[in-house]
Structure formats: structure tokens, C-alpha cells
Tab-separated table of C-alpha atoms in Angstrom:
chain	number	residue	atom	x	y	z
A	1466	MET	CA	0.000	0.000	0.000
A	1467	PRO	CA	1.397	3.458	-0.835
A	1468	GLU	CA	2.080	6.111	1.757
A	1469	ILE	CA	-0.992	7.730	3.297
A	1470	ASN	CA	-1.672	11.232	4.569
A	1471	ALA	CA	-1.962	12.341	8.180
A	1472	ALA	CA	-5.770	12.250	8.214
A	1473	GLU	CA	-5.799	8.660	6.954
A	1474	TRP	CA	-3.228	7.727	9.575
A	1475	GLU	CA	-5.348	9.259	12.311
A	1476	ASN	CA	-8.328	7.259	11.079
A	1477	PHE	CA	-6.220	4.070	11.124
A	1478	LEU	CA	-5.218	4.703	14.746
A	1479	LEU	CA	-8.872	4.782	15.833
A	1480	ALA	CA	-8.763	0.984	15.743
A	1481	PHE	CA	-5.759	0.991	18.088
A	1482	PRO	CA	-6.569	3.038	21.212
A	1483	GLU	CA	-3.622	1.393	22.961
A	1484	ALA	CA	-1.115	2.765	20.421
A	1485	HIS	CA	1.644	4.887	21.917
A	1486	ILE	CA	1.288	8.658	21.815
A	1487	LEU	CA	4.617	8.925	19.938
A	1488	GLN	CA	2.923	7.212	16.983
A	1489	THR	CA	0.113	9.754	16.737
A	1490	ARG	CA	-0.341	12.318	13.992
A	1491	GLN	CA	0.032	15.016	16.631
A	1492	TRP	CA	3.489	13.792	17.639
A	1493	GLY	CA	4.484	13.806	13.992
A	1494	GLU	CA	3.181	17.368	13.740
A	1495	LEU	CA	5.340	18.362	16.694
A	1496	LYS	CA	8.495	16.758	15.322
A	1497	SER	CA	7.899	18.252	11.863
A	1498	LYS	CA	8.429	21.683	13.418
A	1499	TYR	CA	11.953	20.633	14.372
A	1500	GLY	CA	13.475	19.241	11.231
A	1501	TRP	CA	11.773	15.857	10.895
A	1502	GLU	CA	9.716	14.711	7.918
A	1503	THR	CA	6.784	12.493	8.834
A	1504	VAL	CA	5.744	9.549	6.653
A	1505	HIS	CA	2.807	7.215	7.303
A	1506	VAL	CA	2.343	3.761	5.815
A	1507	ILE	CA	-0.213	0.972	6.288
A	1508	ALA	CA	-0.106	-2.651	5.151
A	1509	ARG	CA	-2.904	-5.226	5.034
A	1510	SER	CA	-2.848	-9.009	5.225
A	1511	SER	CA	-5.316	-9.277	2.318
A	1512	ALA	CA	-7.827	-7.292	0.292
A	1513	ALA	CA	-10.708	-8.490	2.487
A	1514	GLU	CA	-12.668	-5.873	4.401
A	1515	GLN	CA	-11.763	-7.460	7.752
A	1516	ALA	CA	-8.119	-7.972	6.827
A	1517	GLU	CA	-5.528	-7.475	9.519
A	1518	GLN	CA	-3.676	-4.164	9.293
A	1519	SER	CA	-0.445	-2.769	10.630
A	1520	GLY	CA	1.166	0.607	10.129
A	1521	ALA	CA	3.929	2.968	11.131
A	1522	GLN	CA	4.661	6.632	11.540
A	1523	ILE	CA	8.251	7.070	10.353
A	1524	LEU	CA	10.288	10.180	11.104
A	1525	PHE	CA	13.101	11.168	8.740
A	1526	LYS	CA	15.861	13.657	9.532
A	1527	SER	CA	17.727	15.053	6.529
A	1528	LEU	CA	21.524	14.943	6.433
A	1529	PRO	CA	24.094	16.437	4.025
A	1530	LEU	CA	24.688	14.876	0.598
A	1531	GLY	CA	21.090	13.734	0.242
A	1532	PHE	CA	21.173	11.197	3.075
A	1533	CYS	CA	18.847	10.915	6.057
A	1534	ILE	CA	18.174	8.814	9.123
A	1535	GLY	CA	14.851	7.116	9.825
A	1536	TYR	CA	13.195	6.601	13.172
A	1537	ILE	CA	10.048	4.781	14.296
A	1538	PRO	CA	9.351	5.765	17.925
A	1539	LYS	CA	7.232	3.260	19.869
A	1540	GLY	CA	5.925	1.523	16.781
A	1541	PRO	CA	4.914	0.109	14.405
A	1542	VAL	CA	1.248	-0.251	15.320
A	1543	GLY	CA	-0.800	-3.404	14.792
A	1544	GLN	CA	-2.019	-6.639	16.316
A	1545	LYS	CA	0.823	-7.607	18.640
A	1546	GLU	CA	-0.278	-11.244	18.756
A	1547	SER	CA	0.700	-11.771	15.110
A	1548	ARG	CA	3.869	-9.673	15.176
A	1549	GLU	CA	6.208	-12.639	14.600
A	1550	ASN	CA	4.580	-14.095	11.480
A	1551	GLY	CA	1.515	-12.056	10.507
A	1552	LEU	CA	1.125	-11.258	6.820
A	1553	ALA	CA	0.341	-7.611	7.510
A	1554	TRP	CA	3.544	-7.254	9.514
A	1555	GLN	CA	5.620	-8.908	6.804
A	1556	ALA	CA	4.150	-6.609	4.176
A	1557	LEU	CA	4.688	-3.579	6.392
A	1558	TRP	CA	8.390	-4.248	6.935
A	1559	LEU	CA	8.874	-4.624	3.185
A	1560	GLU	CA	7.123	-1.313	2.560
A	1561	ILE	CA	9.142	0.429	5.274
A	1562	ASP	CA	12.349	-0.944	3.786
A	1563	SER	CA	11.408	0.381	0.354
A	1564	ILE	CA	10.613	3.839	1.738
A	1565	CYS	CA	13.941	4.012	3.575
A	1566	ARG	CA	15.901	2.979	0.492
A	1567	ASP	CA	14.104	5.543	-1.667
A	1568	ARG	CA	15.053	8.280	0.810
A	1569	ARG	CA	18.681	7.119	1.072
A	1570	ALA	CA	18.417	6.472	4.788
A	1571	ILE	CA	21.753	5.619	6.372
A	1572	PHE	CA	19.797	3.486	8.813
A	1573	LEU	CA	16.367	3.102	10.359
A	1574	LYS	CA	16.023	2.929	14.135
A	1575	VAL	CA	12.942	1.228	15.564
A	1576	GLU	CA	12.005	1.471	19.230
A	1577	PRO	CA	9.011	-0.886	19.402
A	1578	ASP	CA	6.198	-0.391	21.876
A	1579	LEU	CA	6.855	-3.780	23.438
A	1580	LEU	CA	7.994	-4.766	26.905
A	1581	GLU	CA	10.401	-7.575	27.620
A	1582	PRO	CA	8.480	-10.728	28.595
A	1583	ASP	CA	7.867	-11.610	32.217
A	1584	VAL	CA	9.907	-14.814	32.089
A	1585	VAL	CA	13.319	-15.932	33.318
A	1586	ALA	CA	16.282	-14.111	31.842
A	1587	ASP	CA	17.428	-16.667	29.269
A	1588	GLU	CA	13.908	-17.215	27.954
A	1589	SER	CA	13.305	-13.472	27.887
A	1590	ALA	CA	16.362	-12.961	25.703
A	1591	ASN	CA	15.197	-15.659	23.295
A	1592	ALA	CA	11.653	-14.279	23.186
A	1593	SER	CA	12.925	-10.767	22.499
A	1594	SER	CA	15.317	-11.921	19.779
A	1595	ARG	CA	12.510	-13.721	17.943
A	1596	LEU	CA	10.734	-10.395	17.521
A	1597	VAL	CA	13.626	-8.741	15.662
A	1598	PRO	CA	12.536	-8.324	12.014
A	1599	ALA	CA	14.681	-9.794	9.260
A	1600	GLY	CA	17.529	-7.468	8.299
A	1601	PHE	CA	17.585	-5.637	11.643
A	1602	ARG	CA	20.115	-5.798	14.451
A	1603	VAL	CA	19.674	-5.107	18.147
A	1604	SER	CA	21.215	-1.732	19.019
A	1605	LYS	CA	22.679	-0.477	22.286
A	1606	HIS	CA	21.727	3.116	21.521
A	1607	SER	CA	18.245	4.266	22.514
A	1608	ILE	CA	16.595	7.601	21.849
A	1609	GLN	CA	13.777	7.189	24.357
A	1610	PRO	CA	14.618	5.788	27.810
A	1611	PRO	CA	14.385	1.981	27.483
A	1612	ARG	CA	13.549	1.334	31.130
A	1613	THR	CA	10.669	2.859	33.036
A	1614	ILE	CA	8.310	2.431	35.969
A	1615	LEU	CA	4.648	1.710	35.222
A	1616	ILE	CA	1.991	2.474	37.814
A	1617	ASP	CA	-1.365	0.697	37.844
A	1618	ILE	CA	-3.952	3.451	38.285
A	1619	GLY	CA	-6.968	1.315	37.389
A	1620	ASP	CA	-7.696	0.780	41.079
A	1621	GLU	CA	-9.496	3.074	43.494
A	1622	GLU	CA	-7.410	5.941	44.840
A	1623	GLY	CA	-6.948	4.192	48.163
A	1624	GLY	CA	-5.478	1.167	46.433
A	1625	ILE	CA	-3.061	3.288	44.408
A	1626	LEU	CA	-1.878	5.104	47.518
A	1627	GLY	CA	-1.622	1.831	49.386
A	1628	ARG	CA	0.934	0.475	46.927
A	1629	MET	CA	3.196	3.490	47.335
A	1630	LYS	CA	6.061	3.486	49.784
A	1631	GLN	CA	5.111	4.916	53.144
A	1632	LYS	CA	7.487	7.863	52.731
A	1633	THR	CA	5.888	8.806	49.396
A	1634	ARG	CA	2.389	8.799	50.900
A	1635	TYR	CA	3.725	10.905	53.751
A	1636	ASN	CA	5.238	13.436	51.335
A	1637	ILE	CA	1.953	13.759	49.425
A	1638	ARG	CA	0.111	14.475	52.660
A	1639	LEU	CA	2.876	16.824	53.815
A	1640	ALA	CA	2.563	18.943	50.674
A	1641	GLN	CA	-1.186	19.199	51.213
A	1642	LYS	CA	-0.769	20.027	54.902
A	1643	LYS	CA	1.856	22.707	54.253
A	1644	GLY	CA	-0.379	24.564	51.815
A	1645	ILE	CA	0.871	23.473	48.405
A	1646	VAL	CA	-1.891	24.197	45.871
A	1647	VAL	CA	-1.954	22.268	42.583
A	1648	SER	CA	-3.909	23.555	39.602
A	1649	THR	CA	-3.783	23.367	35.827
A	1650	SER	CA	-1.870	26.124	34.066
A	1651	ALA	CA	-0.827	27.447	30.678
A	1652	ASP	CA	2.164	29.420	31.964
A	1653	LEU	CA	4.797	27.882	29.702
A	1654	ASP	CA	7.232	30.746	30.313
A	1655	THR	CA	7.558	30.022	34.023
A	1656	PHE	CA	7.491	26.290	33.350
A	1657	HIS	CA	10.430	26.618	30.959
A	1658	ARG	CA	12.380	28.823	33.343
A	1659	LEU	CA	12.053	26.154	36.015
A	1660	MET	CA	12.825	23.424	33.463
A	1661	ARG	CA	16.149	25.081	32.691
A	1662	ASN	CA	16.815	25.390	36.402
A	1663	THR	CA	16.017	21.720	36.953
A	1664	GLY	CA	18.093	20.579	34.002
A	1665	GLN	CA	21.104	22.455	35.310
A	1666	ARG	CA	20.613	21.126	38.828
A	1667	ASP	CA	19.975	17.498	37.843
A	1668	GLN	CA	22.345	17.385	34.855
A	1669	PHE	CA	20.029	16.734	31.923
A	1670	PRO	CA	19.338	18.779	28.766
A	1671	VAL	CA	16.025	20.525	28.152
A	1672	HIS	CA	14.121	21.513	25.032
A	1673	SER	CA	13.506	25.082	23.940
A	1674	LEU	CA	10.522	27.080	25.151
A	1675	ALA	CA	9.055	26.869	21.646
A	1676	TYR	CA	9.232	23.058	21.747
A	1677	TYR	CA	7.317	22.807	25.021
A	1678	GLN	CA	4.795	25.388	23.817
A	1679	ALA	CA	4.177	23.418	20.637
A	1680	ALA	CA	3.860	20.112	22.508
A	1681	TYR	CA	1.393	21.614	24.962
A	1682	GLU	CA	-0.724	23.394	22.352
A	1683	ILE	CA	-0.910	20.454	19.936
A	1684	PHE	CA	-1.987	17.916	22.546
A	1685	HIS	CA	-3.901	20.142	24.963
A	1686	ARG	CA	-6.371	21.200	22.284
A	1687	ILE	CA	-7.460	17.562	21.895
A	1688	GLY	CA	-7.505	16.861	25.639
A	1689	GLN	CA	-4.369	14.719	25.677
A	1690	CYS	CA	-2.036	17.020	27.619
A	1691	GLU	CA	-2.222	18.976	30.842
A	1692	LEU	CA	0.267	21.242	32.574
A	1693	PHE	CA	0.039	21.079	36.366
A	1694	GLN	CA	1.376	23.875	38.536
A	1695	ALA	CA	2.233	23.713	42.245
A	1696	GLU	CA	2.093	27.012	44.145
A	1697	PHE	CA	3.096	28.056	47.633
A	1698	ASP	CA	1.864	31.420	48.908
A	1699	GLY	CA	0.872	32.269	45.335
A	1700	GLN	CA	4.334	31.544	43.936
A	1701	PRO	CA	4.764	28.788	41.293
A	1702	ILE	CA	7.461	26.413	42.557
A	1703	ALA	CA	7.014	23.249	40.461
A	1704	TYR	CA	5.403	21.994	37.253
A	1705	LEU	CA	4.506	18.694	35.629
A	1706	MET	CA	3.437	18.132	32.019
A	1707	ALA	CA	1.521	14.892	31.462
A	1708	PHE	CA	0.162	13.307	28.288
A	1709	ALA	CA	-2.551	10.696	27.810
A	1710	ARG	CA	-4.022	8.540	25.065
A	1711	GLY	CA	-6.369	5.600	25.405
A	1712	PRO	CA	-5.537	3.488	28.464
A	1713	ARG	CA	-2.142	5.083	29.107
A	1714	ALA	CA	-0.716	8.315	30.478
A	1715	TRP	CA	2.884	9.516	30.451
A	1716	TYR	CA	4.876	11.837	32.690
A	1717	PHE	CA	7.269	13.412	30.197
A	1718	TYR	CA	8.423	16.680	31.777
A	1719	GLY	CA	8.826	17.964	35.312
A	1720	ALA	CA	10.402	21.112	36.742
A	1721	SER	CA	10.953	22.642	40.156
A	1722	ALA	CA	12.490	25.699	41.771
A	1723	ASP	CA	15.359	25.523	44.234
A	1724	VAL	CA	13.185	27.023	46.969
A	1725	HIS	CA	10.547	25.195	49.041
A	1726	ARG	CA	11.583	21.756	47.807
A	1727	ASP	CA	11.230	20.606	51.423
A	1728	LEU	CA	7.465	21.101	51.017
A	1729	MET	CA	7.424	18.175	48.554
A	1730	PRO	CA	5.443	19.806	45.711
A	1731	ALA	CA	6.669	17.233	43.161
A	1732	TYR	CA	4.955	14.419	45.060
A	1733	LEU	CA	1.597	16.165	45.114
A	1734	LEU	CA	1.975	17.060	41.426
A	1735	GLN	CA	2.438	13.400	40.526
A	1736	TRP	CA	-0.581	12.401	42.563
A	1737	GLU	CA	-2.797	15.024	40.921
A	1738	ALA	CA	-1.531	13.987	37.474
A	1739	MET	CA	-2.460	10.379	38.261
A	1740	ARG	CA	-5.922	11.488	39.363
A	1741	TRP	CA	-6.327	13.401	36.089
A	1742	ALA	CA	-5.242	10.333	34.119
A	1743	ARG	CA	-7.743	8.149	36.028
A	1744	TRP	CA	-10.488	10.676	35.292
A	1745	ARG	CA	-9.651	10.316	31.583
A	1746	GLY	CA	-10.018	6.542	31.849
A	1747	CYS	CA	-6.331	5.632	31.832
A	1748	ARG	CA	-5.220	2.465	33.593
A	1749	ILE	CA	-1.440	2.860	33.343
A	1750	TYR	CA	0.690	5.855	34.336
A	1751	ASP	CA	4.173	5.731	32.828
A	1752	LEU	CA	6.853	7.556	34.817
A	1753	TRP	CA	9.017	7.577	31.668
A	1754	GLY	CA	12.619	6.864	32.310
A	1755	VAL	CA	14.943	5.444	34.931
A	1756	PRO	CA	18.560	4.255	34.561
A	1757	ASP	CA	18.832	1.201	32.340
A	1758	HIS	CA	19.818	-1.322	34.993
A	1759	GLU	CA	18.150	-4.301	36.638
A	1760	TYR	CA	16.215	-3.763	39.858
A	1761	ASP	CA	18.946	-5.075	42.183
A	1762	VAL	CA	21.524	-2.754	40.616
A	1763	LEU	CA	19.219	0.252	40.838
A	1764	GLU	CA	18.431	-0.407	44.480
A	1765	SER	CA	22.068	-0.861	45.441
A	1766	ARG	CA	23.375	2.219	43.620
A	1767	PHE	CA	20.743	4.956	43.591
A	1768	SER	CA	21.733	6.416	46.952
A	1769	ASN	CA	25.253	7.113	45.638
A	1770	HIS	CA	24.272	8.562	42.234
A	1771	SER	CA	22.508	11.832	41.495
A	1772	GLY	CA	23.087	12.867	37.853
A	1773	GLY	CA	20.784	12.316	34.876
A	1774	LEU	CA	18.133	9.629	35.316
A	1775	TRP	CA	19.737	8.506	38.571
A	1776	GLY	CA	18.530	11.741	40.097
A	1777	VAL	CA	14.897	10.843	39.495
A	1778	TYR	CA	14.989	7.124	40.330
A	1779	ARG	CA	14.985	7.777	44.078
A	1780	PHE	CA	11.860	9.889	43.550
A	1781	LYS	CA	10.026	7.616	41.110
A	1782	ARG	CA	10.634	4.341	42.956
A	1783	GLY	CA	8.382	5.427	45.791
A	1784	PHE	CA	5.151	5.498	43.771
A	1785	GLY	CA	4.650	1.745	43.856
A	1786	GLY	CA	5.075	0.958	40.185
A	1787	GLN	CA	6.583	-1.933	38.276
A	1788	LEU	CA	10.053	-1.673	36.750
A	1789	ARG	CA	9.872	-2.649	33.068
A	1790	ARG	CA	12.183	-2.543	30.064
A	1791	ALA	CA	11.263	-2.064	26.415
A	1792	VAL	CA	12.317	-4.503	23.710
A	1793	GLY	CA	14.970	-3.238	21.314
A	1794	PRO	CA	15.922	-0.872	19.894
A	1795	TRP	CA	16.487	-2.326	16.430
A	1796	ASP	CA	18.562	-0.807	13.630
A	1797	ARG	CA	18.284	-1.530	9.891
A	1798	VAL	CA	21.566	-0.432	8.308
A	1799	TYR	CA	21.774	0.713	4.677
A	1800	PHE	CA	25.145	2.520	4.633
A	1801	PRO	CA	27.475	0.765	7.122
A	1802	LEU	CA	30.335	3.288	7.014
A	1803	PHE	CA	28.143	6.268	7.871
A	1804	TYR	CA	26.306	4.157	10.422
A	1805	ASN	CA	29.574	3.524	12.279
A	1806	PHE	CA	30.126	7.284	12.533
A	1807	TYR	CA	26.641	7.565	14.018
A	1808	ARG	CA	27.438	4.952	16.661
A	1809	ILE	CA	30.508	6.914	17.739
A	1810	TRP	CA	28.429	10.083	17.983
A	1811	MET	CA	25.757	8.287	20.031
A	1812	HIS	CA	28.397	7.024	22.433
A	1813	VAL	CA	29.503	10.608	23.057
A	1814	ARG	CA	25.896	11.792	23.332
A	1815	SER	CA	24.954	9.141	25.886
A	1816	SER	CA	27.926	10.130	28.036
A	1817	ARG	CA	26.290	13.569	28.438
A	1818	ASN	CA	23.141	12.058	29.996
A	1819	GLU	CA	20.933	13.159	27.104
A	1820	HIS	CA	17.480	11.652	26.866
A	1821	SER	CA	14.197	12.444	25.146
A	1822	ALA	CA	10.951	12.611	24.602
């Protein structure tokens, strides 16, 4: 099937409410403002009306000399049960390969929206390797954080609080008792000022004000984004930007001032964001990013590390979620020499604690 337009892609996604927000037309719209070209493609298992379908939103970044790189964040989208041998999946990978070759992609990176199986380690490795499409290789370089903490928010509020660590529940109540007021906001200027402050303090890079404004405006107008503001004595001291689609919500961005951190505004912000996500019908709240280590390693090291994602693990671990890791990423290489240069660059980039969304 040839490439389709954004409206057709949005219509396709209606059949997949569980699809990741990074595969939506709106995310493609956001990235197109920052140098990425968005391409949508759908494949079918047959011409029948009820044929199985799969599809992908592919992002392309232009490079000198007519080359580009391709990226599929948290996709493709389709029936996960038939991912290994479904006809629609096979046809989709062939179409994606053709598109990448036509655009002279140096490589295509795929970060699938799949979690490693809940089985013993050796079986998990085998199960994950079976999912790698023909022609791809497993890569060590991720764009989105591969490991995260998922919180079950499908329960009543008392059940959600009950699964949190006692200290986290205490901090939520402390913020309420000390007069922290959480409300929704559209003050992106103050949010960005505190984001820059937080990035400098916790050693991670931040996007531009224009990027956060675009993300907020694109998703807020369709009810899939909210900016939460924590105030003390009328002064904004912390922010949280959350996104939601279908059964899932994501905590992508958080910021705080250096003052009044002892009043624990970040804890109350997370709780109010979870309540908002529950109100929207979400069942999973994704805390989006912790260091890529097994649980035992994280627990033994977090007290002695503070930079990058280590700085947030101590905070996120208290909300009672489940540590999970995504499958992949996978790379399809078309120009090996240039790809090797990319790997060197990624090694340098990762050493600076850079991470997305």
C-alpha cells in the first residue's frame, strides 16, 4: 500500500486506542516543526474488508549529501499477537524498507512499543530476539529511555496510595498540609524557566521554550495534555506536564524551583496527574525513564548517584510501580560506514546524559 496522509493515519489509529502517543499524527506534527519529515504507511494481510492491518509513523531527519536517518518511535502499530509471522507485519516491513531505500536512509532505528516478557532471563532474551525483524540488528543506543516504571492506576485511589512506599504517601500528605496548591496552568514561560533550572541542577538537557509550547498546544487542544502547577503562597514552585491517550498516560516533563523543595510539591503534582489520568479513563501511568539497569543494581546504587536519570529514580521508585524494560531498539543499516560514525556520535551523546521525549 502506498504512503498515506496524516488524516488517513489518524483514522487508522482509531482501531488501536492502545497505540503509543509517539505514533500519533500530533506527535508527527510536533516533530515536523523541528526538522523531521513524517511519513505514514499501512499494510494489510489481504484485500478483504476485515483484513488485519499494521502501520507505522516514520520520522526522517535530513543529512548532508542527500542522506537521512529514519526513526520509528514506539511503533509500528498493529495486532501484537501476530507480530512474529503475521502477513500484515511482513508486508509492512517490506514497505518500510522500500521507503527508507528511496530516501537514502543511512539506517532506520525502531524502538518498538513492546515490553520484555515476564519470564526468566534466558527465555526473555530468546523471546525478544525472535521479535527482531529480518535485516535488523539489536542496538545499544536508545533515543527514548528503554527502562521505566509503570503504575497501575486502574484501582481506586486508596489502592493506588496503598501500593506506594510509606514515605511517598507521607510526602503527598505533607505537601497538602503545608499549603501546596496544585492547579492546571498554561504558563509555559515560568514552566520553561524552572525546566532550565532543573536541568542544570539534575544534569540533563532541556528543550527550547518553543518546543514545550508546541507540545502543549498540539496535545492540549485535543484533551491529551495537561500542565500542572504547584504554588506556595501564590508563587509557582514546580510543574509537571503529562500526556494521555487511550488506556495510558505519560509523565514526560517535570520542573521545580530551588526554593521550598522541602514542602514536597513534586509528590503532590504526581498524585494530581495520576488522578487526572484516572479521570480520563487511563489504567497505566508511565513515569518515563529510569537508569537502564536491573532492579537489584538500581536499588544498590541509587543512593550514591545523582546525575541524569539517577537523580529521578529515588523519587520515582516510591510510587509503587513496576520496573519494566522495552524490547529493542532495532537498527536496519543501509550505509554501514556512515552508520559507524553515528554509533561513535551516540556514544559521546549518551555520556552527556541526554534523553528524550
